[in-house]
């Protein structure tokens, strides 16, 4: 990945006199994707809202294909705080990936994340950090669901219903990690840098707060209410595809432990009966003998299971093997499972005198556990690393005050 980081002012001086209410330094991370019409107004309102003596720097992490970086540069010229832009040529991880890239570069006490489209009121930034300092919380979230907050800016009842449903689903799946957070879908929050383990984060799409709360487990959380505003300018980037990414993100967070993964593996295996039986019905109706049809239909179930397991369970462990290699190994194991089950049932019945049904059930469980262990070990276990593969470090160039060249911000 090639990136450019340029700074439009001198680096921030954390030694500056502390304000009365706030003592910590702050990096304000703003992810941008084609927000040229919003950044000037955002910086203007931030300039008005932040106390002059607050050691605060603004870092835009930009994946734009428009002239957003140039608009930031222009607006930053007379901004009272240091402003930098990290432009990414490859938008790895989308919005969440952009925020994590920003977090890795922050060296302040606090990290505040907010959108560029002014749906998050800039005047609440000092309040978020102040609440954290006052209460000793590691994470302070601006919530639309606290009394005094609202979702006024969510366009239409459909968006409101989707947002509410996603919040319930997420809180139901992570009751402990999200205790005390009424709005885990919020994109406006402050977190102590000492509580962030950026290296452990694997965000997918929009829900970076969820990722932080579940993987970093901040010891203490606090909330302040906020009114979600209308977009100031430009278009929403939130699409149906983002909705699918959100579900995949939930699944990968939920299956982080081996036991949860095994349960997920079992549930996916059960769901595989549907395509298996559907294919069997189609093939036998088309006139195929039931025995070869069984074998072919089994492959439909195997393919279904493979696709779900790839996207929901082992999304973060796919890179070390080519997809054809993974599908081959997976299919081999799934079919070996069939071959192993029959003699196992025979042994249970003939040697141990078991009834056919319990023998079948025991064989199913035994081969399931074996198949799960073998799938992890033979398909998804990372190979031993050869050299530096996988440890990606991105180029970072600080050029205080250097003007941005137009070509540096174009996406390939
Ligand atoms: N760097 C980066 N920023 C992104 C990306 N996608 C969205 N953003 C930014 O993330 C913020 C939130 O995106 P929005 O499109 O406003 O999403 P939203 O607020 O959920 O949707 P609306 O309510 O319709 O505005 C904005 O500042 C976007 O510019 C991305 O892929 N990369
Ligand atoms: Mg928005």
Coordinates of N, CA and C in Angstrom, one line a residue, residues 258-376:
X258 N -12.0 -20.4 20.2 CA -12.1 -21.7 19.5 C -13.5 -22.4 19.7
X259 N -14.1 -22.2 21.0 CA -15.4 -22.8 21.2 C -16.5 -22.2 20.4
X260 N -16.4 -20.8 20.3 CA -17.4 -20.1 19.5 C -17.3 -20.5 18.0
X261 N -16.0 -20.7 17.6 CA -15.8 -21.1 16.2 C -16.3 -22.5 15.9
X262 N -16.2 -23.4 16.9 CA -16.7 -24.7 16.7 C -18.2 -24.7 16.6
X263 N -18.8 -23.9 17.5 CA -20.3 -23.8 17.4 C -20.7 -23.2 16.0
X264 N -20.0 -22.2 15.6 CA -20.3 -21.6 14.3 C -20.1 -22.7 13.2
X265 N -19.1 -23.4 13.3 CA -18.8 -24.5 12.3 C -19.9 -25.5 12.3
X266 N -20.4 -25.9 13.4 CA -21.5 -26.8 13.5 C -22.8 -26.3 12.9
X267 N -23.1 -25.0 13.2 CA -24.3 -24.4 12.7 C -24.3 -24.3 11.2
X268 N -23.1 -23.9 10.7 CA -23.0 -23.8 9.2 C -23.1 -25.2 8.6
X269 N -22.5 -26.2 9.3 CA -22.6 -27.6 8.8 C -24.1 -28.0 8.7
X270 N -24.9 -27.6 9.8 CA -26.3 -28.0 9.8 C -27.0 -27.3 8.6
X271 N -26.7 -26.0 8.4 CA -27.4 -25.3 7.3 C -27.0 -25.9 5.9
X272 N -25.9 -26.6 5.9 CA -25.5 -27.2 4.6 C -26.5 -28.3 4.1
X273 N -27.3 -28.8 5.1 CA -28.3 -29.8 4.7 C -29.3 -29.3 3.6
X274 N -29.5 -28.0 3.7 CA -30.5 -27.4 2.8 C -30.1 -27.5 1.4
X275 N -28.9 -26.9 1.0 CA -28.5 -27.1 -0.4 C -28.3 -28.5 -0.8
X276 N -27.8 -29.3 0.2 CA -27.5 -30.8 -0.1 C -28.8 -31.4 -0.5
X277 N -29.9 -31.3 0.3 CA -31.2 -31.9 0.0 C -31.8 -31.3 -1.3
X278 N -31.7 -30.0 -1.4 CA -32.3 -29.4 -2.6 C -31.6 -29.9 -3.9
X279 N -30.3 -30.1 -3.9 CA -29.6 -30.6 -5.0 C -30.0 -32.1 -5.3
X280 N -30.1 -32.8 -4.2 CA -30.5 -34.2 -4.3 C -31.9 -34.4 -5.0
X281 N -32.8 -33.5 -4.6 CA -34.1 -33.5 -5.2 C -34.1 -33.2 -6.7
X282 N -33.3 -32.1 -7.0 CA -33.2 -31.7 -8.4 C -32.6 -32.9 -9.2
X283 N -31.6 -33.5 -8.7 CA -30.9 -34.5 -9.5 C -31.7 -35.7 -9.7
X284 N -32.3 -36.2 -8.6 CA -33.2 -37.4 -8.8 C -34.4 -37.1 -9.6
X285 N -34.9 -35.9 -9.5 CA -36.1 -35.6 -10.4 C -35.6 -35.5 -11.9
X286 N -34.4 -35.2 -12.1 CA -33.8 -35.1 -13.4 C -33.5 -36.5 -14.0
X287 N -33.7 -37.5 -13.1 CA -33.5 -38.9 -13.5 C -32.2 -39.6 -13.1
X288 N -31.4 -38.9 -12.3 CA -30.1 -39.5 -11.9 C -30.4 -40.6 -10.8
X289 N -29.6 -41.7 -10.8 CA -29.7 -42.7 -9.8 C -29.4 -42.1 -8.4
X290 N -30.1 -42.5 -7.3 CA -29.9 -41.8 -6.1 C -28.5 -41.9 -5.5
X291 N -27.7 -43.0 -5.8 CA -26.4 -43.1 -5.2 C -25.4 -42.1 -5.8
X292 N -25.2 -42.0 -7.1 CA -24.4 -40.9 -7.6 C -24.9 -39.5 -7.3
X293 N -26.3 -39.4 -7.2 CA -26.9 -38.1 -6.9 C -26.5 -37.7 -5.5
X294 N -26.4 -38.7 -4.6 CA -26.0 -38.4 -3.2 C -24.6 -37.8 -3.2
X295 N -23.7 -38.4 -4.0 CA -22.3 -37.9 -4.0 C -22.3 -36.5 -4.6
X296 N -23.0 -36.3 -5.7 CA -22.9 -34.9 -6.3 C -23.6 -33.9 -5.4
X297 N -24.7 -34.3 -4.8 CA -25.5 -33.3 -3.9 C -24.6 -33.0 -2.7
X298 N -23.9 -33.9 -2.2 CA -23.0 -33.7 -1.1 C -22.1 -32.5 -1.4
X299 N -21.7 -32.4 -2.7 CA -20.7 -31.4 -3.1 C -21.4 -30.0 -3.0
X300 N -22.7 -30.0 -3.2 CA -23.4 -28.7 -3.1 C -23.4 -28.2 -1.7
X301 N -23.6 -29.1 -0.7 CA -23.5 -28.8 0.7 C -22.1 -28.4 1.1
X302 N -21.1 -29.1 0.5 CA -19.7 -28.8 0.8 C -19.4 -27.3 0.3
X303 N -19.8 -27.0 -0.9 CA -19.5 -25.7 -1.4 C -20.2 -24.6 -0.6
X304 N -21.4 -24.8 -0.2 CA -22.2 -23.9 0.7 C -21.4 -23.7 2.0
X305 N -21.1 -24.8 2.6 CA -20.3 -24.7 3.9 C -19.0 -23.9 3.7
X306 N -18.3 -24.2 2.6 CA -17.0 -23.6 2.4 C -17.2 -22.1 2.3
X307 N -18.2 -21.7 1.5 CA -18.4 -20.2 1.3 C -18.8 -19.5 2.6
X308 N -19.6 -20.1 3.4 CA -20.0 -19.5 4.7 C -18.8 -19.5 5.6
X309 N -18.1 -20.6 5.7 CA -17.0 -20.7 6.6 C -15.9 -19.7 6.2
X310 N -15.7 -19.5 4.9 CA -14.7 -18.5 4.4 C -15.1 -17.1 4.8
X311 N -16.4 -16.8 4.6 CA -16.7 -15.4 4.8 C -17.1 -15.1 6.3
X312 N -17.6 -16.0 7.0 CA -18.0 -15.7 8.4 C -17.0 -16.2 9.5
X313 N -16.4 -17.3 9.2 CA -15.6 -17.8 10.3 C -14.1 -17.6 10.2
X314 N -13.6 -17.7 9.0 CA -12.1 -17.7 8.9 C -11.7 -16.5 7.9
X315 N -12.5 -15.5 7.9 CA -12.2 -14.4 7.0 C -10.8 -13.8 7.2
X316 N -10.3 -13.8 8.4 CA -9.0 -13.2 8.7 C -7.9 -14.2 8.5
X317 N -8.2 -15.5 8.1 CA -7.1 -16.5 8.0 C -7.0 -17.1 6.6
X318 N -7.3 -16.3 5.7 CA -7.4 -16.9 4.3 C -6.2 -16.6 3.5
X319 N -5.4 -15.6 3.8 CA -4.4 -15.1 2.9 C -3.3 -16.0 2.6
X320 N -3.0 -16.9 3.6 CA -1.7 -17.7 3.5 C -1.9 -18.8 2.5
X321 N -3.1 -19.1 2.0 CA -3.2 -20.2 1.0 C -4.1 -19.7 -0.1
X322 N -3.8 -20.1 -1.3 CA -4.6 -19.7 -2.5 C -6.0 -20.3 -2.3
X323 N -7.0 -19.6 -2.9 CA -8.4 -20.1 -2.7 C -8.6 -21.5 -3.2
X324 N -7.9 -21.8 -4.4 CA -8.1 -23.1 -5.0 C -7.5 -24.2 -4.0
X325 N -6.4 -23.9 -3.4 CA -5.8 -24.8 -2.4 C -6.8 -25.0 -1.3
X326 N -7.4 -23.9 -0.8 CA -8.3 -24.0 0.4 C -9.5 -24.8 0.0
X327 N -10.1 -24.6 -1.2 CA -11.3 -25.3 -1.5 C -11.0 -26.8 -1.7
X328 N -9.9 -27.1 -2.3 CA -9.5 -28.5 -2.5 C -9.3 -29.2 -1.2
X329 N -8.6 -28.6 -0.3 CA -8.4 -29.3 1.0 C -9.7 -29.4 1.8
X330 N -10.5 -28.4 1.7 CA -11.8 -28.4 2.4 C -12.7 -29.5 1.8
X331 N -12.8 -29.6 0.5 CA -13.6 -30.6 -0.1 C -13.1 -32.0 0.2
X332 N -11.8 -32.2 0.2 CA -11.2 -33.5 0.6 C -11.6 -33.9 2.0
X333 N -11.5 -32.9 2.9 CA -11.8 -33.3 4.3 C -13.3 -33.6 4.5
X334 N -14.1 -32.8 3.8 CA -15.6 -33.0 3.9 C -16.0 -34.4 3.3
X335 N -15.3 -34.8 2.2 CA -15.7 -36.1 1.7 C -15.0 -37.3 2.5
X336 N -13.8 -37.0 3.0 CA -13.2 -38.0 3.9 C -14.1 -38.3 5.1
X337 N -14.8 -37.2 5.6 CA -15.7 -37.3 6.7 C -16.7 -38.4 6.4
X338 N -17.3 -38.4 5.2 CA -18.3 -39.4 4.8 C -17.7 -40.8 4.8
X339 N -16.4 -40.9 4.2 CA -15.8 -42.2 4.2 C -15.5 -42.8 5.5
X340 N -15.1 -41.9 6.4 CA -14.7 -42.3 7.8 C -15.9 -42.7 8.6
X341 N -17.0 -42.1 8.4 CA -18.2 -42.3 9.2 C -18.8 -43.7 9.1
X342 N -18.8 -44.3 7.9 CA -19.4 -45.6 7.7 C -18.6 -46.7 8.5
X343 N -17.3 -46.8 8.3 CA -16.6 -47.8 9.1 C -16.7 -47.6 10.6
X344 N -16.7 -46.3 11.0 CA -16.8 -46.0 12.4 C -18.1 -46.5 13.0
X345 N -19.2 -46.3 12.2 CA -20.5 -46.8 12.7 C -20.5 -48.4 12.8
X346 N -19.8 -49.0 11.8 CA -19.7 -50.4 11.8 C -19.0 -50.9 13.0
X347 N -17.9 -50.2 13.4 CA -17.1 -50.6 14.6 C -18.0 -50.4 15.8
X348 N -18.7 -49.3 15.9 CA -19.5 -49.0 17.1 C -20.6 -50.1 17.3
X349 N -21.2 -50.5 16.2 CA -22.2 -51.5 16.2 C -21.7 -52.9 16.5
X350 N -20.7 -53.3 15.6 CA -20.2 -54.7 15.7 C -19.3 -55.0 16.9
X351 N -18.4 -54.0 17.2 CA -17.5 -54.3 18.3 C -18.1 -53.9 19.7
X352 N -18.8 -52.8 19.7 CA -19.3 -52.3 21.0 C -20.8 -52.6 21.3
X353 N -21.4 -53.3 20.3 CA -22.8 -53.7 20.4 C -23.8 -52.5 20.5
X354 N -23.5 -51.4 20.0 CA -24.4 -50.2 20.0 C -25.5 -50.4 19.0
X355 N -26.7 -49.7 19.3 CA -27.8 -49.6 18.4 C -27.3 -48.7 17.2
X356 N -28.0 -48.9 16.1 CA -27.6 -48.2 14.9 C -27.7 -46.6 15.1
X357 N -28.8 -46.2 15.7 CA -29.0 -44.7 15.8 C -28.0 -44.1 16.7
X358 N -27.8 -44.6 17.9 CA -26.8 -43.9 18.7 C -25.4 -44.0 18.1
X359 N -25.2 -45.2 17.5 CA -23.8 -45.3 16.8 C -23.6 -44.3 15.7
X360 N -24.7 -44.0 15.0 CA -24.6 -43.0 13.9 C -24.4 -41.6 14.5
X361 N -25.2 -41.3 15.6 CA -25.0 -40.0 16.3 C -23.6 -39.8 16.8
X362 N -23.1 -40.9 17.4 CA -21.7 -40.8 18.0 C -20.7 -40.6 16.9
X363 N -20.9 -41.3 15.8 CA -20.0 -41.2 14.6 C -20.0 -39.8 14.0
X364 N -21.2 -39.3 14.0 CA -21.4 -37.9 13.5 C -20.6 -36.9 14.3
X365 N -20.8 -37.0 15.6 CA -20.1 -36.1 16.6 C -18.6 -36.3 16.4
X366 N -18.2 -37.5 16.4 CA -16.7 -37.8 16.4 C -16.1 -37.2 15.1
X367 N -16.8 -37.5 13.9 CA -16.2 -37.0 12.7 C -16.3 -35.5 12.6
X368 N -17.4 -34.9 13.2 CA -17.5 -33.5 13.2 C -16.3 -32.8 13.9
X369 N -16.0 -33.3 15.1 CA -14.9 -32.7 15.9 C -13.6 -32.9 15.2
X370 N -13.4 -34.1 14.6 CA -12.2 -34.3 13.8 C -12.1 -33.4 12.6
X371 N -13.2 -33.2 12.0 CA -13.2 -32.4 10.8 C -13.0 -30.9 11.1
X372 N -13.5 -30.5 12.2 CA -13.3 -29.1 12.7 C -11.8 -28.9 12.9
X373 N -11.2 -29.8 13.7 CA -9.8 -29.7 14.1 C -9.0 -29.7 12.8
X374 N -9.3 -30.7 11.9 CA -8.5 -30.8 10.7 C -8.6 -29.6 9.8
X375 N -9.9 -29.0 9.7 CA -10.1 -27.8 8.9 C -9.2 -26.7 9.4
X376 N -9.3 -26.5 10.7 CA -8.4 -25.4 11.3 C -7.0 -25.6 11.0

